[in-house]
Short mmCIF file of C-alpha atoms in Angstrom, two decimals:
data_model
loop_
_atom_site.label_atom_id
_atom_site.label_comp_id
_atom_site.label_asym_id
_atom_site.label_seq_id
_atom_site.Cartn_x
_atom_site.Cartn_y
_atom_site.Cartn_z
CA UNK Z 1 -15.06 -72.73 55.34
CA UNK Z 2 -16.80 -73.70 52.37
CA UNK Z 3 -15.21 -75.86 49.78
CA UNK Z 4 -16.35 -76.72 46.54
CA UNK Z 5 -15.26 -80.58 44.71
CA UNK Z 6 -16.29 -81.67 40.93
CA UNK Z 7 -15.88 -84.44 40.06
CA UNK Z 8 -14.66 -86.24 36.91
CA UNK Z 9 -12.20 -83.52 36.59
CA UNK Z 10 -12.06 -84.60 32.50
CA UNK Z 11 -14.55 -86.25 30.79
CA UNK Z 12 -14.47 -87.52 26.93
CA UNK Z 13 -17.52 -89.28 25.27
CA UNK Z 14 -18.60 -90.01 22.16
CA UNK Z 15 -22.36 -87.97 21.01
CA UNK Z 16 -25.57 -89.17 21.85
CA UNK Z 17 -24.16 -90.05 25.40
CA UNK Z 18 -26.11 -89.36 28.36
CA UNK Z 19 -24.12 -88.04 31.40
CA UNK Z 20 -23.38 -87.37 34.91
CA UNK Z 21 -21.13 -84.47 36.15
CA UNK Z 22 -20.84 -84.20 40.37
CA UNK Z 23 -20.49 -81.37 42.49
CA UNK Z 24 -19.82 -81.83 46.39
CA UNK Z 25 -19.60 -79.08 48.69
CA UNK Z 26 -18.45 -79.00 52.54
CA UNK Z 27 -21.60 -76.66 53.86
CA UNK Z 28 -24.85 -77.62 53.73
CA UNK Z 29 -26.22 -74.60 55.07
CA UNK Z 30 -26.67 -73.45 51.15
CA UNK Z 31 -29.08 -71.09 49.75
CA UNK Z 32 -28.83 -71.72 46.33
CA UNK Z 33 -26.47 -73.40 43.33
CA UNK Z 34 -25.83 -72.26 40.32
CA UNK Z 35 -24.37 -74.32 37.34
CA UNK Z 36 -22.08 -72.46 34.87
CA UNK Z 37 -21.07 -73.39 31.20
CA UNK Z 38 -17.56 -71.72 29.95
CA UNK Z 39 -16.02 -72.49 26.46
CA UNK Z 40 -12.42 -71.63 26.17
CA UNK Z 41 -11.27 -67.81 26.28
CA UNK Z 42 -14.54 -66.85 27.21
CA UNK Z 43 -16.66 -65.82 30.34
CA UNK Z 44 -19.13 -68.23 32.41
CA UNK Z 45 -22.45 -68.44 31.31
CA UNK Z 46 -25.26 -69.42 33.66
CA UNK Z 47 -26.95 -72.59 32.94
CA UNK Z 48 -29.13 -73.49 35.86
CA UNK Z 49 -29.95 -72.06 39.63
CA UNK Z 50 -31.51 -74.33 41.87
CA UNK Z 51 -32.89 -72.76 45.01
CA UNK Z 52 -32.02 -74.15 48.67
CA UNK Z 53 -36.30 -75.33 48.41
CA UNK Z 54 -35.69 -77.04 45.47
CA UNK Z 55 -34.86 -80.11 44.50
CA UNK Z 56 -34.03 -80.05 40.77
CA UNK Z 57 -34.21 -77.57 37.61
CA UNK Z 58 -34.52 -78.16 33.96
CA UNK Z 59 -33.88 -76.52 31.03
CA UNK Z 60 -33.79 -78.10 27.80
CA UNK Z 61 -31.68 -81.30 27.96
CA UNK Z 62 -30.36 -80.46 31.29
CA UNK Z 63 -31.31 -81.43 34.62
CA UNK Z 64 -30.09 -80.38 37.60
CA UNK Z 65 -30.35 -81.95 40.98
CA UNK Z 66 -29.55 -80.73 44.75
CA UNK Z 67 -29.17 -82.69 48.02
CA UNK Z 68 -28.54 -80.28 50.48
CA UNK Z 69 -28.20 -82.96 53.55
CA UNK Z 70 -25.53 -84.76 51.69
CA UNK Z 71 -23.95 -81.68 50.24
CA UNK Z 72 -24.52 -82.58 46.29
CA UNK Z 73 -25.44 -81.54 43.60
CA UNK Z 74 -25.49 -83.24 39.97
CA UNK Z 75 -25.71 -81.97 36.28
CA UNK Z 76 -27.78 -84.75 33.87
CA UNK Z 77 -26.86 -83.92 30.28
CA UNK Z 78 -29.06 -86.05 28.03
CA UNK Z 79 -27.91 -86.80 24.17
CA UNK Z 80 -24.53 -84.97 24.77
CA UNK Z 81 -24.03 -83.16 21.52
CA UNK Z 82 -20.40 -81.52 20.26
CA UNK Z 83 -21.62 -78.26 21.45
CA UNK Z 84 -21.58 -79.23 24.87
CA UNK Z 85 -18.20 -79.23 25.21
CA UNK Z 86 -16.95 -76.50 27.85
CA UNK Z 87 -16.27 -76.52 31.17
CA UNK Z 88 -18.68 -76.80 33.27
CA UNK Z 89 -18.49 -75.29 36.63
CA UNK Z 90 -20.64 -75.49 40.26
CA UNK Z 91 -20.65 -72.41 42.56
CA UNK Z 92 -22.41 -72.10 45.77
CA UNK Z 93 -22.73 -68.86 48.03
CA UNK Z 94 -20.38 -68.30 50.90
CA UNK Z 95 -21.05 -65.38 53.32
CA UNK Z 96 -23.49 -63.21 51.84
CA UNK Z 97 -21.73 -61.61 49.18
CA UNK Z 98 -19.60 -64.14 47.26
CA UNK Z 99 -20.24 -67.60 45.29
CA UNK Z 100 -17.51 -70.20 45.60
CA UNK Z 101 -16.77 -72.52 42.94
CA UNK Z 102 -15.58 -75.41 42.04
CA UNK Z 103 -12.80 -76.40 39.62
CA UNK Z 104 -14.92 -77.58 36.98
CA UNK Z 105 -15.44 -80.57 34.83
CA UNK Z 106 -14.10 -80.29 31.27
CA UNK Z 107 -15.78 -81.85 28.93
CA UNK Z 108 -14.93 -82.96 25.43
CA UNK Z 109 -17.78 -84.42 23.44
CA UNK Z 110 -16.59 -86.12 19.91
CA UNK Z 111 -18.81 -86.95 17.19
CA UNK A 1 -27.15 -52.98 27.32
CA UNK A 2 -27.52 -56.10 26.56
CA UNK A 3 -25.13 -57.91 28.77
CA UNK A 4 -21.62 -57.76 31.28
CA UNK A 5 -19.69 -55.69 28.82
CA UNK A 6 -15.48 -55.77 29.77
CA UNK A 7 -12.91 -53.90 28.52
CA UNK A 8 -10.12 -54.22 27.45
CA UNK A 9 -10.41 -57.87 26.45
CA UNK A 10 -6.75 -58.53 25.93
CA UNK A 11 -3.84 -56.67 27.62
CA UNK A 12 -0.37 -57.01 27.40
CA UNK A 13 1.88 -54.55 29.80
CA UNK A 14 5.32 -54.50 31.29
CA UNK A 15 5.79 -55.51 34.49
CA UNK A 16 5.50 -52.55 37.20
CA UNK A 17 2.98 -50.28 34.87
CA UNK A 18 -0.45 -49.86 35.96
CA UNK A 19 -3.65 -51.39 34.37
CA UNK A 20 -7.45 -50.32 34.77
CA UNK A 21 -9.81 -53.08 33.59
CA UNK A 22 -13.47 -51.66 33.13
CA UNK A 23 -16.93 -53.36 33.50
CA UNK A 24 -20.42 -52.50 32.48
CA UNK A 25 -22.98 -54.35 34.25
CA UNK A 26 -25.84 -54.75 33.38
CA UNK A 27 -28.75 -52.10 33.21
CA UNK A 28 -30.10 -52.24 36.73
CA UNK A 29 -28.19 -54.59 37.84
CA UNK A 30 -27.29 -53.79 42.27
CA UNK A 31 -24.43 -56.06 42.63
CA UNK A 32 -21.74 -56.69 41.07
CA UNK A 33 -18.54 -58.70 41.24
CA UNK A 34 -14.68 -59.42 40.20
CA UNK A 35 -13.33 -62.40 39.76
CA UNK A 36 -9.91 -63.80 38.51
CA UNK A 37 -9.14 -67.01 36.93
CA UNK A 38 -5.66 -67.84 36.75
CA UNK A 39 -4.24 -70.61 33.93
CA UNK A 40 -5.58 -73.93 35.16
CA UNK A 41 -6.99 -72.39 38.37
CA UNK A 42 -10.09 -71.79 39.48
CA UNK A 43 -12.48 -68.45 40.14
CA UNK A 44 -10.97 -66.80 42.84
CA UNK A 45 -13.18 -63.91 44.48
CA UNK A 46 -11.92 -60.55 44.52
CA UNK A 47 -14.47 -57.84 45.38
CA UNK A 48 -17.98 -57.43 45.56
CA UNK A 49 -20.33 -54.22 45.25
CA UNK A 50 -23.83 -53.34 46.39
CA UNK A 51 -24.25 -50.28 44.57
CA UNK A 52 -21.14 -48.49 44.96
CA UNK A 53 -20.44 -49.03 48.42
CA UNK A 54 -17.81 -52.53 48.45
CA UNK A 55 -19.19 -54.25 51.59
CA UNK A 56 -16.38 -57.26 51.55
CA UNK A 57 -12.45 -56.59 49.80
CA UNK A 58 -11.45 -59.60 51.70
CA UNK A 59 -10.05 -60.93 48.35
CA UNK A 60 -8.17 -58.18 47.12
CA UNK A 61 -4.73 -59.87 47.15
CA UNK A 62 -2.34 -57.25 47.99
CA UNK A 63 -3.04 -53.02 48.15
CA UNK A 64 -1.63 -52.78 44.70
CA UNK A 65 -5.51 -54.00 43.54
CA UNK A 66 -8.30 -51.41 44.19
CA UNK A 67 -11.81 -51.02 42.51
CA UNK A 68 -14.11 -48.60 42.28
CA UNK A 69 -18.08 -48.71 41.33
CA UNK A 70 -19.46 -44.93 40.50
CA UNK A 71 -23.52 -44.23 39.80
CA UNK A 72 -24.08 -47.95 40.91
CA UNK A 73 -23.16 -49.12 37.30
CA UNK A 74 -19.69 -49.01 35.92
CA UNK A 75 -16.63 -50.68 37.59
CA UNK A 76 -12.87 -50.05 37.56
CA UNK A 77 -10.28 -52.47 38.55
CA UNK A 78 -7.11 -51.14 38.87
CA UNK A 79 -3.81 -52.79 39.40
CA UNK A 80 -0.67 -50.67 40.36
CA UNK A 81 3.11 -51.82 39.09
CA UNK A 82 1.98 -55.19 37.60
CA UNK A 83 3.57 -58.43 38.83
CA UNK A 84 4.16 -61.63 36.17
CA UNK A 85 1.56 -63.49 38.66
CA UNK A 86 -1.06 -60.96 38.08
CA UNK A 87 -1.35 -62.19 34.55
CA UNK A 88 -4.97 -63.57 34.83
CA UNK A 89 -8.26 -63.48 33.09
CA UNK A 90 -9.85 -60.87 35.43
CA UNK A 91 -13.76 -61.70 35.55
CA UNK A 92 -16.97 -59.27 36.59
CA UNK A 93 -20.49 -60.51 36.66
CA UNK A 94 -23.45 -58.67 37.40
CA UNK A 95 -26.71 -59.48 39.36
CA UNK A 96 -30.18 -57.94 39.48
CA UNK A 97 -30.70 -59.49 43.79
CA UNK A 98 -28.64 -58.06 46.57
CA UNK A 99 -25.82 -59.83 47.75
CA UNK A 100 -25.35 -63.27 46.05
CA UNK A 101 -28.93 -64.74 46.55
CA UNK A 102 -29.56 -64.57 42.76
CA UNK A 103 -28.43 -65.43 39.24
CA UNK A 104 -25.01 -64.24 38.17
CA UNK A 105 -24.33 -63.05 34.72
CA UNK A 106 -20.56 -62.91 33.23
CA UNK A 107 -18.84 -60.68 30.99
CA UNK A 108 -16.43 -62.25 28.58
CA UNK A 109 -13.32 -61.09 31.09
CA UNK A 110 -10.20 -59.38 30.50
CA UNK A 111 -7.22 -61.23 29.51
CA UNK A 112 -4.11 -59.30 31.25
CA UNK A 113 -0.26 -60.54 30.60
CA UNK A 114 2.56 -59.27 32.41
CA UNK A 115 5.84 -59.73 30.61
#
């Protein structure tokens, strides 16, 4: 079964801050990961897919990194800004039909 | 249009009345998904369609849940005499690839309470 850690669970910096949110999941045998942003009361918006051949995306000031063999993944936020606070959430694919995520990383960025 | 479009975006029932939570998908979009995200929980799957055939209802928690996908673009998720722990923020994405091989896209959700 496939199961899906991030890790901090919280995070609070000040702006300008570069950072480092994990993902971990149990089952390598991945096709793809996807990175989701989602402010509060409102739906998940995609930020990055990485594909299983692929070994990091970009877009912007984000960065996104996979390790299949070692089941990781890791969002690089350079020069947080306020706006970038959500929750940010990692979801991989699990059978053929459904992604699994994790519990996300909130994130509080304060000026 | 544009993007996921769900309605309603808030609703409040009594417990035991039925709800029907609708989703527009995206134009063209083949698969398409439910979701719910309970307070301080995570996305839990619920359903998935390939046009409007539902190839996995594995997480469907009880028969009082059913959904149904007509002219492979809207969806209906229905929920028969509420319970308080259905009270959720009920999710649906959309995606252009078959199966779950491709980028999701989210609606905004639908925020039921059950008093």
């Amino acid at each position: 079964k496939q199961e899906v850690t991030q890790i901090p669970a919280a995070l609070s910096v000040p702006e300008g801050e570069n950072l480092v949110l994990n993902c971990s999941f149990t089952d390598s045998a991945i096709y793809n990961l996807q990175w989701f942003r989602q402010d509060p009361g409102k739906g998940l918006t995609s930020l990055l897919l990485i594909q299983s051949s692929q070994r990091e995306q970009t877009s912007g000031r984000l960065n996104a990194s996979l390790d299949k063999s070692s089941g990781r993944s890791t969002l690089y936020i350079a020069a947080s800004q306020p706006g970038d606070s959500a929750t940010y959430l990692c979801a991989v694919p699990y059978n053929t039909d459904k992604l699994i995520f994790g519990t996300g990383t909130r994130l509080q960025v304060f000026p | 249009g544009a993007g996921v479009s769900q309605s309603p975006s808030n609703k409040v029932t009594e417990k035991g009345k039925d709800v029907e939570l609708r989703c527009d998908p995206i134009s063209g979009h083949t698969a398409l998904y439910w979701y719910r995200q309970s307070l301080g929980q995570g996305l839990e799957f619920l359903i998935y369609f390939q046009g409007n055939s539902a190839p996995d209802k594995s997480g469907l928690p009880s028969d009082r849940f059913s959904a149904e996908r007509t002219g492979g673009s809207v969806s209906t998720l229905t929920i028969q005499r509420t319970q308080q722990e259905d009270s959720a923020v009920y999710l649906c994405a959309s995606s252009p690839s078959r199966g779950n091989t491709g980028e999701l896209f989210f609606g905004e959700g639908s925020r039921l309470t059950v008093l």
